[in-house]
XYZ file of C-alpha atoms in Angstrom:
733
model
C 117.985 -40.450 -46.083
C 121.579 -40.180 -44.542
C 124.339 -42.020 -46.089
C 128.008 -42.986 -44.003
C 129.871 -42.707 -47.563
C 129.750 -40.181 -50.601
C 126.291 -41.252 -52.472
C 124.406 -39.827 -55.660
C 121.894 -37.628 -55.011
C 119.438 -39.408 -57.012
C 119.931 -42.776 -55.563
C 119.477 -41.226 -52.183
C 116.029 -39.296 -53.135
C 115.279 -42.695 -54.971
C 115.581 -44.767 -51.492
C 113.869 -41.576 -49.702
C 110.759 -41.775 -52.096
C 110.305 -45.764 -51.688
C 110.222 -44.912 -48.149
C 107.498 -42.584 -47.975
C 105.569 -43.466 -50.577
C 104.113 -46.720 -48.824
C 103.211 -44.078 -45.649
C 101.366 -41.211 -48.205
C 99.486 -44.470 -49.315
C 98.274 -45.452 -46.014
C 96.696 -41.470 -46.101
C 99.278 -39.716 -44.269
C 98.714 -36.111 -46.715
C 100.482 -33.976 -44.543
C 103.511 -33.609 -46.490
C 106.350 -31.750 -45.501
C 107.641 -28.351 -47.774
C 111.183 -29.746 -48.022
C 112.667 -33.741 -49.079
C 116.287 -33.807 -47.537
C 119.175 -36.257 -48.115
C 123.105 -36.088 -47.090
C 126.072 -38.039 -46.895
C 129.834 -37.140 -45.438
C 130.028 -34.772 -48.223
C 127.016 -32.525 -48.814
C 123.211 -32.151 -48.232
C 120.482 -31.786 -50.336
C 117.038 -30.165 -49.854
C 114.200 -30.611 -52.724
C 110.511 -29.017 -52.247
C 107.763 -31.575 -52.166
C 105.998 -30.319 -54.946
C 109.442 -31.299 -57.321
C 108.475 -35.261 -56.767
C 105.180 -34.768 -56.812
C 104.758 -36.592 -60.805
C 107.102 -39.397 -60.020
C 104.684 -40.362 -56.982
C 101.421 -40.043 -58.671
C 102.393 -40.156 -62.634
C 106.023 -41.496 -63.490
C 107.174 -44.673 -64.792
C 109.098 -45.460 -61.108
C 108.806 -48.859 -59.667
C 107.373 -49.059 -56.229
C 107.877 -52.604 -56.126
C 111.808 -52.031 -55.373
C 113.443 -52.419 -51.951
C 115.259 -49.336 -50.489
C 118.049 -51.009 -50.321
C 118.543 -52.678 -53.625
C 117.251 -48.948 -56.120
C 117.938 -50.018 -59.671
C 119.778 -48.133 -62.444
C 115.765 -47.564 -63.890
C 114.568 -45.505 -60.602
C 117.657 -43.543 -60.083
C 117.286 -42.637 -63.526
C 113.860 -41.130 -63.076
C 114.604 -39.194 -60.191
C 117.508 -37.735 -61.942
C 115.338 -36.479 -64.979
C 113.102 -34.958 -62.274
C 115.414 -33.557 -59.903
C 117.568 -31.188 -62.257
C 120.306 -29.232 -60.415
C 117.945 -25.959 -60.874
C 115.551 -27.360 -58.621
C 118.363 -28.701 -55.612
C 119.346 -26.833 -53.021
C 122.983 -28.492 -52.354
C 125.009 -27.408 -50.063
C 128.580 -29.193 -49.162
C 129.486 -28.658 -45.210
C 133.072 -27.809 -46.306
C 132.607 -25.191 -48.468
C 129.044 -23.707 -48.256
C 128.813 -23.483 -44.199
C 127.464 -19.314 -43.851
C 125.035 -20.665 -46.683
C 123.350 -24.107 -45.245
C 122.573 -21.787 -41.915
C 121.208 -19.476 -43.676
C 118.965 -21.854 -45.883
C 118.170 -23.269 -42.505
C 116.959 -20.540 -41.189
C 114.559 -19.118 -43.876
C 113.124 -22.329 -44.368
C 113.179 -24.190 -40.933
C 111.603 -22.867 -37.325
C 110.660 -24.793 -34.470
C 108.717 -23.946 -31.857
C 105.833 -25.770 -29.564
C 103.143 -24.906 -32.102
C 104.495 -25.883 -35.551
C 102.848 -29.225 -35.522
C 99.531 -28.837 -34.307
C 97.237 -26.426 -35.295
C 95.259 -24.145 -33.497
C 91.598 -23.956 -32.855
C 90.159 -20.617 -33.031
C 86.097 -19.413 -33.144
C 87.341 -19.227 -37.090
C 87.813 -22.583 -37.953
C 85.629 -24.019 -34.678
C 82.868 -24.999 -37.580
C 85.004 -26.936 -40.251
C 87.456 -28.886 -37.140
C 83.662 -29.923 -36.176
C 83.124 -31.287 -39.783
C 86.179 -33.304 -39.763
C 85.580 -34.338 -36.186
C 82.333 -35.855 -37.260
C 83.904 -37.570 -40.265
C 86.813 -39.082 -38.775
C 86.124 -39.763 -35.035
C 82.054 -39.489 -33.862
C 81.699 -43.092 -36.136
C 84.119 -44.609 -33.544
C 81.966 -43.749 -30.436
C 79.897 -46.787 -29.319
C 76.846 -45.208 -29.035
C 73.820 -44.556 -31.322
C 73.729 -40.894 -32.789
C 69.933 -41.506 -33.744
C 68.503 -42.107 -30.433
C 70.024 -38.167 -29.445
C 67.040 -37.303 -30.918
C 64.883 -38.591 -27.917
C 67.057 -36.681 -25.576
C 68.414 -32.791 -25.781
C 71.863 -33.961 -26.708
C 73.561 -33.497 -30.130
C 76.417 -34.690 -31.686
C 78.254 -31.387 -31.168
C 78.259 -32.507 -27.500
C 80.573 -34.931 -27.934
C 82.639 -32.839 -29.578
C 82.707 -29.843 -27.264
C 83.351 -32.735 -24.895
C 86.441 -33.302 -26.559
C 87.446 -30.051 -26.803
C 87.042 -28.481 -23.660
C 85.906 -30.585 -20.691
C 88.996 -32.776 -19.643
C 91.285 -30.281 -17.828
C 88.451 -26.991 -17.659
C 86.786 -27.266 -14.362
C 85.229 -23.754 -15.440
C 83.084 -24.710 -18.300
C 82.308 -28.369 -16.902
C 78.799 -27.181 -15.795
C 78.233 -25.848 -19.246
C 78.730 -29.047 -20.928
C 76.152 -31.926 -21.662
C 78.707 -34.371 -22.218
C 82.757 -34.767 -20.256
C 85.355 -36.968 -21.446
C 87.169 -38.761 -18.969
C 90.553 -39.830 -20.422
C 89.671 -43.119 -22.747
C 85.609 -42.860 -22.592
C 82.579 -40.326 -22.692
C 79.910 -39.531 -19.489
C 76.701 -37.941 -20.182
C 76.126 -35.587 -17.274
C 72.942 -34.010 -18.314
C 69.751 -34.553 -16.030
C 67.250 -35.250 -18.449
C 69.796 -37.293 -20.360
C 71.822 -39.417 -17.794
C 69.034 -41.826 -17.600
C 69.054 -42.940 -21.293
C 73.056 -42.802 -21.317
C 74.250 -44.598 -17.858
C 77.399 -46.125 -18.765
C 80.521 -45.008 -19.918
C 80.882 -44.215 -23.585
C 84.032 -45.816 -25.149
C 85.340 -46.104 -28.449
C 85.165 -48.984 -31.102
C 88.969 -48.694 -32.019
C 90.069 -47.958 -28.695
C 90.774 -44.887 -29.382
C 93.133 -44.874 -32.188
C 90.693 -42.631 -34.405
C 90.397 -40.223 -31.905
C 94.181 -40.390 -30.883
C 94.492 -39.951 -34.478
C 92.911 -36.892 -34.860
C 94.155 -34.648 -31.806
C 97.191 -35.360 -33.031
C 96.587 -32.460 -35.393
C 95.042 -29.952 -33.292
C 96.148 -28.224 -29.866
C 93.418 -28.558 -27.442
C 92.212 -26.855 -25.494
C 91.628 -23.936 -27.620
C 92.567 -20.395 -26.279
C 90.522 -19.345 -23.473
C 89.009 -16.968 -24.778
C 87.129 -18.908 -27.618
C 85.801 -21.237 -24.877
C 82.298 -19.228 -24.106
C 81.776 -18.601 -27.913
C 81.824 -21.975 -28.675
C 79.880 -22.934 -25.976
C 77.169 -20.094 -27.257
C 77.373 -21.520 -31.031
C 76.353 -25.781 -29.515
C 73.703 -24.855 -32.261
C 76.069 -24.942 -35.448
C 77.047 -28.883 -34.252
C 75.054 -30.282 -36.731
C 76.535 -32.392 -39.537
C 75.465 -31.175 -43.015
C 76.762 -33.289 -46.133
C 76.944 -30.421 -47.981
C 77.079 -32.373 -51.215
C 73.580 -33.525 -50.837
C 72.265 -30.282 -50.785
C 69.852 -29.326 -53.432
C 71.668 -27.379 -56.984
C 74.600 -26.945 -57.639
C 77.962 -27.313 -55.530
C 80.729 -25.544 -57.157
C 83.337 -25.010 -54.137
C 85.098 -28.012 -52.398
C 84.862 -27.811 -48.723
C 88.244 -28.284 -48.141
C 88.951 -24.665 -50.066
C 85.803 -23.061 -48.357
C 87.822 -23.665 -44.956
C 91.562 -22.774 -46.798
C 90.250 -19.568 -47.952
C 88.732 -18.716 -44.791
C 92.228 -19.166 -43.234
C 93.435 -17.609 -45.477
C 91.124 -14.767 -44.438
C 91.800 -14.657 -40.478
C 95.672 -14.623 -42.230
C 95.238 -11.434 -43.559
C 92.408 -9.860 -41.722
C 92.962 -11.168 -38.274
C 90.966 -13.951 -35.416
C 88.118 -11.536 -35.442
C 87.944 -10.741 -38.715
C 84.153 -12.346 -38.668
C 83.432 -9.947 -36.113
C 84.918 -6.549 -37.546
C 84.230 -7.351 -41.406
C 81.335 -7.123 -43.667
C 80.943 -10.532 -45.835
C 78.826 -10.262 -49.179
C 79.082 -13.436 -51.573
C 77.111 -11.654 -54.307
C 77.292 -15.009 -56.591
C 76.269 -17.338 -53.496
C 74.498 -20.399 -55.266
C 73.286 -22.599 -52.483
C 75.810 -20.877 -50.326
C 78.584 -23.630 -49.532
C 81.427 -20.763 -49.758
C 79.770 -19.441 -46.441
C 79.673 -22.943 -44.784
C 81.676 -22.351 -41.660
C 80.836 -18.792 -40.914
C 79.722 -17.974 -37.408
C 78.579 -14.454 -37.761
C 75.231 -14.826 -39.803
C 74.854 -11.040 -38.505
C 77.813 -9.758 -40.897
C 77.191 -12.109 -43.813
C 75.288 -11.435 -47.151
C 74.305 -13.826 -49.643
C 72.620 -13.240 -52.823
C 72.363 -14.906 -55.953
C 71.149 -14.833 -59.764
C 68.171 -17.666 -59.421
C 65.393 -17.463 -57.799
C 65.358 -21.192 -56.700
C 68.581 -20.937 -55.249
C 67.031 -18.314 -52.758
C 64.461 -20.665 -52.186
C 67.014 -23.290 -51.190
C 69.146 -21.285 -49.119
C 65.885 -20.715 -46.908
C 65.390 -24.243 -46.456
C 68.642 -24.724 -45.419
C 68.641 -22.021 -42.771
C 65.225 -23.601 -41.490
C 67.452 -26.616 -41.248
C 70.052 -24.898 -39.522
C 72.409 -23.396 -41.461
C 74.047 -20.375 -40.347
C 72.624 -17.242 -42.574
C 69.907 -14.664 -41.418
C 66.785 -14.930 -44.390
C 66.217 -11.516 -44.779
C 70.273 -11.333 -45.608
C 69.600 -13.719 -48.441
C 68.358 -12.380 -51.554
C 67.818 -12.626 -55.541
C 70.168 -10.453 -57.244
C 71.602 -9.795 -60.534
C 75.026 -8.927 -59.738
C 76.048 -7.984 -63.566
C 72.532 -6.259 -64.209
C 70.577 -4.559 -61.450
C 70.993 -1.129 -59.884
C 72.190 -1.014 -56.408
C 68.687 0.066 -54.843
C 67.760 -0.314 -51.338
C 64.617 -2.665 -51.115
C 63.057 0.615 -48.806
C 63.368 2.337 -52.235
C 62.026 -0.719 -54.773
C 64.999 -2.146 -55.184
C 66.714 -5.795 -54.361
C 69.321 -4.998 -51.557
C 68.408 -5.226 -48.396
C 68.688 -1.471 -46.619
C 71.538 -2.488 -43.842
C 74.038 -3.743 -46.869
C 72.951 -1.150 -48.890
C 74.220 1.637 -46.055
C 77.313 -0.571 -45.859
C 77.975 -0.147 -49.534
C 77.201 3.663 -49.028
C 79.255 4.141 -46.234
C 83.091 4.621 -46.804
C 84.283 3.652 -43.020
C 81.988 0.479 -43.362
C 82.594 -0.183 -46.865
C 86.639 -0.408 -46.332
C 85.544 -3.439 -43.909
C 83.602 -5.038 -46.953
C 84.692 -8.086 -47.802
C 83.410 -9.366 -51.045
C 83.751 -13.195 -51.020
C 83.122 -15.148 -54.433
C 83.768 -18.027 -56.477
C 82.185 -16.559 -59.237
C 81.677 -18.809 -63.017
C 84.595 -19.124 -65.109
C 82.879 -18.904 -68.463
C 82.835 -16.632 -71.324
C 79.861 -14.610 -72.713
C 79.406 -14.079 -76.136
C 76.892 -12.722 -78.971
C 73.541 -11.209 -77.709
C 72.540 -14.810 -76.185
C 74.838 -17.720 -75.845
C 73.415 -21.517 -75.602
C 74.318 -24.849 -73.512
C 77.239 -25.310 -75.794
C 78.857 -22.676 -75.380
C 79.967 -22.561 -71.786
C 76.662 -22.424 -69.181
C 74.488 -19.968 -71.332
C 74.947 -16.170 -70.346
C 74.306 -13.324 -71.699
C 76.233 -10.682 -72.265
C 75.565 -7.840 -69.497
C 75.138 -4.073 -68.574
C 78.502 -4.542 -66.912
C 79.940 -5.934 -69.752
C 79.317 -3.146 -72.128
C 80.303 -0.478 -69.523
C 83.900 -2.050 -68.640
C 84.344 -3.414 -72.412
C 86.166 0.461 -72.911
C 88.451 -0.061 -69.653
C 89.284 -3.715 -69.399
C 89.057 -4.619 -73.799
C 88.657 -8.630 -74.485
C 89.305 -9.323 -70.731
C 85.216 -8.149 -70.707
C 84.050 -11.533 -71.907
C 85.059 -13.239 -68.815
C 82.544 -13.480 -66.132
C 84.777 -13.314 -63.511
C 86.545 -10.757 -64.699
C 82.762 -9.054 -65.618
C 82.514 -9.692 -61.263
C 85.614 -8.230 -60.721
C 85.208 -4.811 -62.990
C 81.991 -4.313 -60.581
C 83.130 -4.539 -57.297
C 85.881 -1.750 -58.361
C 83.587 0.482 -60.017
C 80.590 0.425 -57.111
C 83.012 -0.575 -54.179
C 86.239 1.092 -54.775
C 87.282 0.868 -51.171
C 86.652 -2.732 -50.360
C 88.239 -6.124 -50.113
C 88.324 -8.655 -52.935
C 88.186 -12.057 -51.780
C 88.158 -14.232 -55.261
C 88.215 -18.037 -56.737
C 88.745 -17.881 -60.099
C 91.618 -18.426 -63.290
C 94.871 -16.893 -63.289
C 94.526 -15.073 -66.017
C 93.948 -11.657 -64.549
C 96.915 -11.683 -63.275
C 99.477 -12.529 -66.381
C 97.498 -13.418 -69.407
C 98.365 -11.086 -72.383
C 94.526 -10.354 -72.966
C 94.259 -9.222 -69.379
C 96.864 -5.608 -69.618
C 94.312 -3.329 -69.609
C 91.484 -5.306 -66.943
C 95.414 -4.600 -64.882
C 95.721 -1.128 -65.439
C 91.764 -0.800 -64.580
C 91.798 -3.019 -61.680
C 94.808 -1.473 -59.196
C 95.004 -3.369 -56.195
C 96.954 -4.181 -53.314
C 97.327 -7.968 -53.279
C 97.332 -9.385 -49.891
C 97.494 -13.012 -50.275
C 96.297 -16.446 -51.987
C 97.176 -20.129 -52.704
C 96.277 -22.156 -56.122
C 94.854 -25.593 -56.664
C 94.434 -27.751 -59.084
C 91.144 -26.706 -61.305
C 90.084 -30.454 -61.329
C 89.782 -30.184 -57.805
C 86.691 -27.946 -58.299
C 83.161 -29.789 -59.680
C 82.358 -29.329 -63.134
C 85.809 -27.836 -63.508
C 88.122 -29.980 -65.937
C 91.794 -29.514 -67.291
C 95.303 -28.882 -65.618
C 95.412 -25.599 -64.783
C 95.607 -23.617 -61.475
C 92.538 -22.114 -59.903
C 93.731 -19.736 -57.235
C 92.316 -17.699 -53.823
C 93.463 -14.297 -53.974
C 92.267 -11.843 -51.470
C 92.818 -7.769 -52.675
C 92.573 -4.188 -50.946
C 91.006 -2.259 -53.665
C 91.340 0.755 -51.539
C 95.084 0.925 -51.561
C 95.090 0.418 -55.296
C 98.484 0.047 -57.226
C 99.639 -1.436 -60.491
C 101.000 -4.784 -59.046
C 103.566 -6.296 -61.083
C 104.107 -9.898 -59.888
C 102.260 -12.180 -56.908
C 103.633 -15.035 -55.215
C 100.938 -17.676 -54.113
C 101.110 -20.717 -51.633
C 100.359 -23.941 -53.965
C 98.366 -26.227 -52.431
C 97.988 -30.159 -53.032
C 94.678 -32.010 -53.250
C 94.749 -32.290 -49.604
C 95.360 -28.857 -48.690
C 98.566 -28.519 -47.342
C 101.396 -25.796 -48.976
C 104.129 -27.908 -51.083
C 106.021 -24.686 -52.294
C 105.251 -20.983 -53.134
C 104.706 -19.880 -57.188
C 105.556 -16.116 -57.974
C 103.167 -15.124 -61.034
C 104.364 -11.784 -63.278
C 102.113 -9.626 -64.559
C 102.997 -8.286 -68.682
C 102.116 -4.414 -69.646
C 101.760 -2.892 -73.014
C 105.644 -3.098 -73.185
C 105.784 -6.562 -72.393
C 106.965 -8.520 -75.583
C 106.015 -12.026 -75.912
C 107.687 -15.104 -78.154
C 105.466 -14.932 -80.696
C 106.722 -11.174 -81.177
C 110.500 -12.590 -81.636
C 109.601 -14.840 -84.058
C 108.330 -12.189 -86.429
C 111.854 -11.203 -86.320
C 112.997 -14.563 -88.839
C 109.444 -15.819 -89.539
C 110.275 -15.228 -93.516
C 112.444 -17.681 -95.587
C 113.258 -18.625 -99.334
C 112.748 -22.125 -99.638
C 110.473 -23.611 -97.111
C 111.514 -27.276 -95.763
C 108.349 -27.408 -93.299
C 105.729 -25.151 -91.320
C 105.672 -24.728 -87.344
C 102.696 -24.210 -85.890
C 102.929 -21.883 -82.706
C 99.922 -20.755 -80.928
C 99.507 -19.065 -78.150
C 102.896 -17.960 -75.907
C 101.788 -20.011 -72.675
C 102.220 -23.447 -71.351
C 98.692 -24.314 -72.185
C 99.246 -24.325 -75.696
C 102.330 -26.305 -75.678
C 100.851 -29.672 -77.199
C 99.503 -27.592 -80.149
C 103.314 -27.167 -81.361
C 104.619 -29.316 -83.708
C 106.598 -29.085 -87.124
C 104.106 -30.364 -90.118
C 104.633 -30.539 -94.242
C 105.734 -27.074 -96.140
C 103.738 -24.615 -96.982
C 100.813 -25.922 -94.614
C 98.191 -22.986 -93.594
C 96.840 -22.468 -90.313
C 94.027 -20.648 -88.217
C 96.904 -20.410 -85.676
C 100.000 -18.218 -85.973
C 102.557 -20.110 -88.093
C 105.599 -19.573 -90.092
C 107.534 -21.260 -93.149
C 111.401 -23.454 -92.177
C 114.141 -22.694 -94.287
C 118.066 -22.099 -94.043
C 117.824 -18.605 -92.841
C 115.549 -19.108 -89.837
C 116.361 -23.002 -89.019
C 118.279 -21.957 -85.577
C 115.954 -19.586 -84.379
C 112.910 -21.950 -85.029
C 114.720 -24.664 -83.257
C 115.412 -22.667 -80.512
C 111.663 -22.066 -80.551
C 110.428 -25.580 -80.455
C 112.790 -26.797 -78.422
C 112.197 -24.089 -75.358
C 108.509 -24.846 -76.086
C 109.269 -28.022 -75.409
C 112.082 -28.842 -73.076
C 110.020 -28.614 -69.866
C 107.020 -30.763 -69.503
C 103.834 -29.082 -69.139
C 102.277 -29.106 -65.138
C 99.042 -27.580 -63.602
C 101.316 -24.942 -61.656
C 103.136 -23.079 -64.598
C 100.330 -23.916 -67.256
C 100.068 -19.567 -67.286
C 103.715 -19.147 -67.404
C 104.013 -16.766 -70.392
C 107.617 -17.320 -73.359
C 108.890 -13.920 -73.437
C 111.280 -12.371 -75.854
C 114.652 -12.964 -74.901
C 117.940 -11.274 -74.658
C 120.572 -11.571 -77.060
C 122.516 -13.850 -75.011
C 121.601 -16.467 -76.697
C 123.292 -15.724 -79.750
C 126.600 -15.918 -78.180
C 126.112 -19.500 -77.076
C 126.954 -22.119 -80.546
C 126.337 -24.862 -77.668
C 122.889 -23.608 -76.849
C 121.666 -23.249 -80.765
C 122.848 -26.911 -81.517
C 121.133 -28.414 -78.257
C 118.003 -26.817 -79.717
C 118.885 -28.120 -83.212
C 119.198 -31.846 -82.128
C 116.083 -31.502 -79.808
C 113.832 -30.511 -82.330
C 115.465 -33.214 -85.059
C 114.344 -35.881 -82.743
C 111.087 -34.832 -80.655
C 108.233 -36.760 -81.789
C 106.317 -33.081 -82.342
C 108.084 -32.934 -85.548
C 105.642 -34.371 -87.579
C 107.297 -34.117 -91.082
C 106.750 -37.154 -93.381
C 107.966 -37.905 -96.589
C 105.082 -38.470 -98.468
C 104.355 -34.709 -97.791
C 107.372 -34.111 -100.564
C 111.434 -34.148 -100.424
C 112.336 -35.180 -96.433
C 114.953 -32.487 -95.881
C 114.750 -33.427 -92.360
C 117.430 -36.519 -92.275
C 120.394 -35.908 -90.533
C 122.927 -38.346 -91.528
C 124.509 -39.460 -94.448
C 123.518 -42.437 -96.490
C 126.386 -44.352 -95.671
C 126.406 -43.346 -92.206
C 123.120 -45.527 -91.429
C 123.844 -47.946 -94.054
C 121.256 -46.667 -96.785
C 119.974 -48.675 -99.935
C 119.634 -45.874 -102.177
C 120.528 -42.099 -102.282
C 118.413 -39.526 -100.296
C 116.794 -37.453 -102.030
C 117.741 -34.399 -99.804
C 121.269 -34.133 -97.906
C 120.485 -30.661 -96.648
C 120.173 -31.313 -93.022
C 123.278 -33.301 -93.136
C 125.127 -30.821 -94.688
C 123.624 -28.162 -92.300
C 125.094 -29.938 -89.102
C 128.180 -30.706 -90.515
C 128.381 -26.705 -90.926
C 127.496 -26.133 -87.163
C 130.675 -27.890 -86.240
C 131.161 -29.793 -82.602
C 127.944 -30.257 -80.692
C 127.975 -31.362 -77.069
C 127.941 -34.276 -75.306
C 124.134 -34.863 -74.273
C 123.362 -33.610 -77.883
C 126.352 -35.842 -79.685
C 124.048 -38.726 -76.975
C 120.927 -37.550 -79.278
C 122.379 -38.377 -82.650
C 124.399 -41.410 -81.806
C 120.956 -42.736 -80.681
C 119.238 -40.975 -83.557
C 121.769 -43.165 -85.949
C 121.409 -46.463 -84.288
C 117.781 -46.009 -84.785
C 117.871 -45.193 -88.588
C 120.493 -47.489 -88.875
C 118.491 -50.815 -87.845
C 115.416 -49.209 -89.746
C 117.894 -49.333 -93.010
C 118.470 -52.741 -92.291
C 115.156 -53.793 -91.616
C 113.890 -52.667 -94.953
C 116.779 -54.097 -97.076
C 114.413 -56.620 -98.433
C 111.493 -54.607 -98.376
C 111.007 -52.600 -101.951
C 108.078 -50.873 -100.694
C 109.709 -49.178 -97.463
C 110.490 -45.543 -98.188
C 113.943 -45.135 -97.885
C 113.524 -41.263 -97.056
C 111.715 -41.904 -94.776
C 111.538 -39.073 -91.540
C 112.039 -40.518 -87.473
C 107.880 -40.229 -87.596
C 107.630 -42.527 -90.541
C 110.581 -44.791 -89.134
C 108.146 -45.208 -85.986
C 105.167 -45.687 -88.036
C 106.701 -48.388 -89.833
C 107.350 -50.524 -87.055
C 104.394 -49.748 -84.847
C 102.230 -50.298 -87.739
C 98.623 -48.362 -88.079
C 94.829 -49.329 -86.873
C 92.467 -47.473 -88.278
C 94.771 -44.969 -89.681
C 96.121 -43.860 -86.640
C 100.077 -45.363 -85.500
C 99.897 -48.099 -82.865
C 101.510 -47.108 -79.668
C 103.933 -49.831 -79.341
C 105.388 -52.042 -81.599
C 106.066 -55.799 -81.557
C 110.193 -55.259 -82.951
C 111.898 -55.386 -79.194
C 115.199 -54.146 -80.879
C 113.559 -51.314 -82.289
C 111.581 -50.695 -79.003
C 114.816 -50.880 -77.058
C 116.714 -48.333 -79.648
C 113.457 -45.914 -79.779
C 113.801 -45.967 -75.992
C 117.416 -44.917 -75.870
C 116.299 -42.412 -78.134
C 113.569 -40.822 -75.975
C 116.113 -41.148 -72.829
C 118.705 -39.225 -74.647
C 116.307 -36.521 -75.411
C 115.256 -35.828 -72.020
C 118.795 -35.820 -70.680
C 119.084 -32.899 -73.502
C 116.205 -31.406 -72.258
C 117.592 -30.812 -69.062
C 121.014 -29.289 -70.994
C 118.859 -26.596 -72.217
C 116.423 -25.849 -69.668
C 118.825 -23.583 -67.723
C 119.279 -21.181 -70.826
C 115.364 -21.014 -71.135
C 115.509 -18.850 -68.034
C 119.182 -17.424 -68.459
C 118.235 -15.805 -71.406
C 115.164 -14.915 -70.915
C 112.023 -16.821 -72.257
C 110.465 -17.200 -68.850
C 110.525 -15.573 -65.644
C 111.493 -17.710 -62.406
């Protein structure tokens, strides 16, 4: 988005979003890494994933025209695109920095627009072609069974026939610009006419705009030789469970190629030791180097049926094996592992070229036997017992047990694993990380709910490790993929070690007070527990970590509460840990007052007057025209002692005062109304209750307007607090 005159950044981005959203909705999912705006003074770049919530969830009015953006839409963008995520450069003073940013982030060459087709993604591209192009070809594919033709012949024609004279004699179908021609002698009688496209070639052109063709010459013969693999397979209709979506199967194999080279399937051995019905192996092209084992014998039978139907695996390489319990014994000695795979595992040079490629269960195993109600019915295993002393509580995680056995029995192999990110940064995986020691190569994260049978808004990662070059990793950086498989940012994950202290360790310094005015519940130190942090009645007991709030620790408690709530939960940061801060927060009275104000007016402060004396009223009776005196003026006097409040905090106080004043004006003739009402009580009064629960909305228009104004002011205050969360070390960027 470009402007001739100086224009606000949120306004320009709002116009840009209104422009690109219709294109996105029509199916253009190949989003850029950055969005950019500029005027005559400045240019600003924002990574696309920062606007993801606006495009998919936020209250943005998409009916507006880009030329007439409302203040509401501008404000929505302003709240999301805070200064810390905007890469802003002024032409007059930031020329060097701007050039450096462009050089680091934007490189242009002839191959960046289209994807190269290699022998490794050849089958995946075919699957997409079959879904997008095949339906537009005017031919009855059912009649192909009467000939020697298959669907893949048209795909090979697309790839190779138009300008590659040297391979035409090997093809049964040729592409002539806008139509196909069957040249196979046995079939030409059935297909005498030109075979054209039902849509004039639009789908065909759109598809091939994404890929470079022809492929590199070195792949031509390989692709022709693998013609028998080009048979449409609807993986979701196969028997058995389906856990790894094909989009992530394809992406994982692209990342394996990045690490191990374009010939990785010929130069490395692959073993999926928890293969289920084998969908993680779809797309692999060298069955001689692939092994698949599964716990369940019925899955082996399904895979054998699929092999009979064309699945590119070898039956002797598919076997039943309980990876967490069975011994590594070859078949020739009465065991279950194929002799050839056993030799690879026990030959150092070959084991270095063995890739354990898995998507293990994400369940936990507890007790002697786990029923269906507890995440899947898994038993504790021999590996659990073996690794318990090495990895501690992490041993209850099934995927951790798989990783542990790989480390024990194949210590110089490679591990390419889908899993939760717990083993990278969770506190209870510190011992696991000390034991695991591996060199991180690359990886990506995706939203967990994109996987079948997985719920929740957290990341699942596909990470590639080299166990041979074992080292204690301190952090890793992954690509972030959107639901269509496109990169829209990167994420750094920091590990914790035994010396790392979390925010709840910091709390212990001030968790005691003399006279309680409330109880704060503060469970685990990551974002996934964000909604479980609230303030409730004094002296409440809880199984979760909690402490009492009094005058002695009110500021520290408010800091804890505010920084845990000022940054909205997002699946990308779901596993980020809040840490023990540095001491710089002590020197910023503004930061302390901002956090106190935020805590007083946040909806997770659920103090109510029914629970005893309400010490949380931030105003004097006269300020809000109360009809009677308040039982406690503690919070009012505390605020007066704090002195000056910043602009954003004062805006919240002013909005809160307006709401309190309206409440007391409204209840003046209501003898049953509570003069000591908390903010929670005030909202409940205006919204009413149904079946004991407070309704979502009120019928009082003025209350709704005042409440919205308060919430907007609180969001603006949150933006003031956010940078301090990182500056003072509560979170690592």
